[in-house]
């Protein structure tokens, strides 16, 4: 067993997980900001849903959560 290779693979995995988590947080913040704006239209909601694959219900939960922690 090559522990050095396993440790490297583990580090790469952990780095990837951290990058995905950061990217998701960025995406959630951008989506919430786009939909919380006073001029967001139904088309904006449809566009964000189409791009993210998230349902309107998921987007509403996202905005509610963002409002709770004041994500801007």
mmCIF file of C-alpha atoms in Angstrom:
data_model
loop_
_atom_site.group_PDB
_atom_site.id
_atom_site.type_symbol
_atom_site.label_atom_id
_atom_site.label_comp_id
_atom_site.label_asym_id
_atom_site.label_seq_id
_atom_site.Cartn_x
_atom_site.Cartn_y
_atom_site.Cartn_z
ATOM 1 C CA UNK A 1 0.000 0.000 0.000
ATOM 2 C CA UNK A 2 1.326 3.429 -0.940
ATOM 3 C CA UNK A 3 0.234 5.780 1.841
ATOM 4 C CA UNK A 4 1.804 8.827 0.181
ATOM 5 C CA UNK A 5 -0.404 8.363 -2.871
ATOM 6 C CA UNK A 6 -3.445 7.821 -0.667
ATOM 7 C CA UNK A 7 -2.679 10.967 1.320
ATOM 8 C CA UNK A 8 -2.296 12.946 -1.904
ATOM 9 C CA UNK A 9 -5.584 11.585 -3.217
ATOM 10 C CA UNK A 10 -7.261 12.482 0.070
ATOM 11 C CA UNK A 11 -5.891 16.019 -0.043
ATOM 12 C CA UNK A 12 -7.055 16.462 -3.641
ATOM 13 C CA UNK A 13 -10.496 15.157 -2.666
ATOM 14 C CA UNK A 14 -10.751 17.516 0.314
ATOM 15 C CA UNK A 15 -9.649 20.453 -1.833
ATOM 16 C CA UNK A 16 -12.272 19.553 -4.434
ATOM 17 C CA UNK A 17 -15.031 19.323 -1.832
ATOM 18 C CA UNK A 18 -14.041 22.733 -0.454
ATOM 19 C CA UNK A 19 -14.056 24.219 -3.964
ATOM 20 C CA UNK A 20 -17.515 22.794 -4.700
ATOM 21 C CA UNK A 21 -18.845 24.123 -1.392
ATOM 22 C CA UNK A 22 -17.466 27.593 -2.144
ATOM 23 C CA UNK A 23 -18.867 27.554 -5.685
ATOM 24 C CA UNK A 24 -22.312 26.530 -4.408
ATOM 25 C CA UNK A 25 -22.273 29.326 -1.829
ATOM 26 C CA UNK A 26 -21.377 31.817 -4.567
ATOM 27 C CA UNK A 27 -24.139 30.501 -6.820
ATOM 28 C CA UNK A 28 -26.704 30.648 -4.030
ATOM 29 C CA UNK A 29 -25.713 34.225 -3.178
ATOM 30 C CA UNK A 30 -25.957 35.325 -6.813
ATOM 31 C CA UNK A 31 -29.303 33.597 -7.316
ATOM 32 C CA UNK A 32 -30.744 35.099 -4.134
ATOM 33 C CA UNK A 33 -29.492 38.566 -5.048
ATOM 34 C CA UNK A 34 -30.975 38.322 -8.542
ATOM 35 C CA UNK A 35 -34.373 37.238 -7.269
ATOM 36 C CA UNK A 36 -34.585 39.569 -4.270
ATOM 37 C CA UNK A 37 -34.123 42.652 -6.377
ATOM 38 C CA UNK A 38 -37.248 44.760 -6.535
ATOM 39 C CA UNK A 39 -37.448 44.443 -10.292
ATOM 40 C CA UNK A 40 -37.175 40.625 -10.545
ATOM 41 C CA UNK A 41 -39.703 39.385 -13.102
ATOM 42 C CA UNK A 42 -41.287 35.964 -13.553
ATOM 43 C CA UNK A 43 -38.867 35.525 -16.449
ATOM 44 C CA UNK A 44 -35.954 36.124 -14.065
ATOM 45 C CA UNK A 45 -37.284 33.368 -11.813
ATOM 46 C CA UNK A 46 -37.633 31.063 -14.787
ATOM 47 C CA UNK A 47 -34.107 31.868 -15.977
ATOM 48 C CA UNK A 48 -32.542 31.246 -12.569
ATOM 49 C CA UNK A 49 -34.501 28.015 -12.194
ATOM 50 C CA UNK A 50 -33.472 26.842 -15.646
ATOM 51 C CA UNK A 51 -29.808 27.677 -15.107
ATOM 52 C CA UNK A 52 -29.563 26.092 -11.662
ATOM 53 C CA UNK A 53 -32.044 23.272 -12.042
ATOM 54 C CA UNK A 54 -33.702 24.422 -8.826
ATOM 55 C CA UNK A 55 -37.486 24.541 -8.514
ATOM 56 C CA UNK A 56 -39.381 27.698 -7.604
ATOM 57 C CA UNK A 57 -39.952 26.211 -4.155
ATOM 58 C CA UNK A 58 -36.212 25.633 -3.715
ATOM 59 C CA UNK A 59 -35.510 29.191 -4.838
ATOM 60 C CA UNK A 60 -38.034 30.575 -2.350
ATOM 61 C CA UNK A 61 -36.379 28.555 0.454
ATOM 62 C CA UNK A 62 -33.000 29.866 -0.676
ATOM 63 C CA UNK A 63 -34.207 33.471 -0.482
ATOM 64 C CA UNK A 64 -35.789 32.877 2.923
ATOM 65 C CA UNK A 65 -32.538 31.376 4.213
ATOM 66 C CA UNK A 66 -30.513 34.197 2.660
ATOM 67 C CA UNK A 67 -32.762 36.752 4.367
ATOM 68 C CA UNK A 68 -32.252 34.977 7.695
ATOM 69 C CA UNK A 69 -28.474 35.315 7.486
ATOM 70 C CA UNK A 70 -28.568 38.554 5.484
ATOM 71 C CA UNK A 71 -26.732 37.006 2.515
ATOM 72 C CA UNK A 72 -26.052 39.802 0.071
#
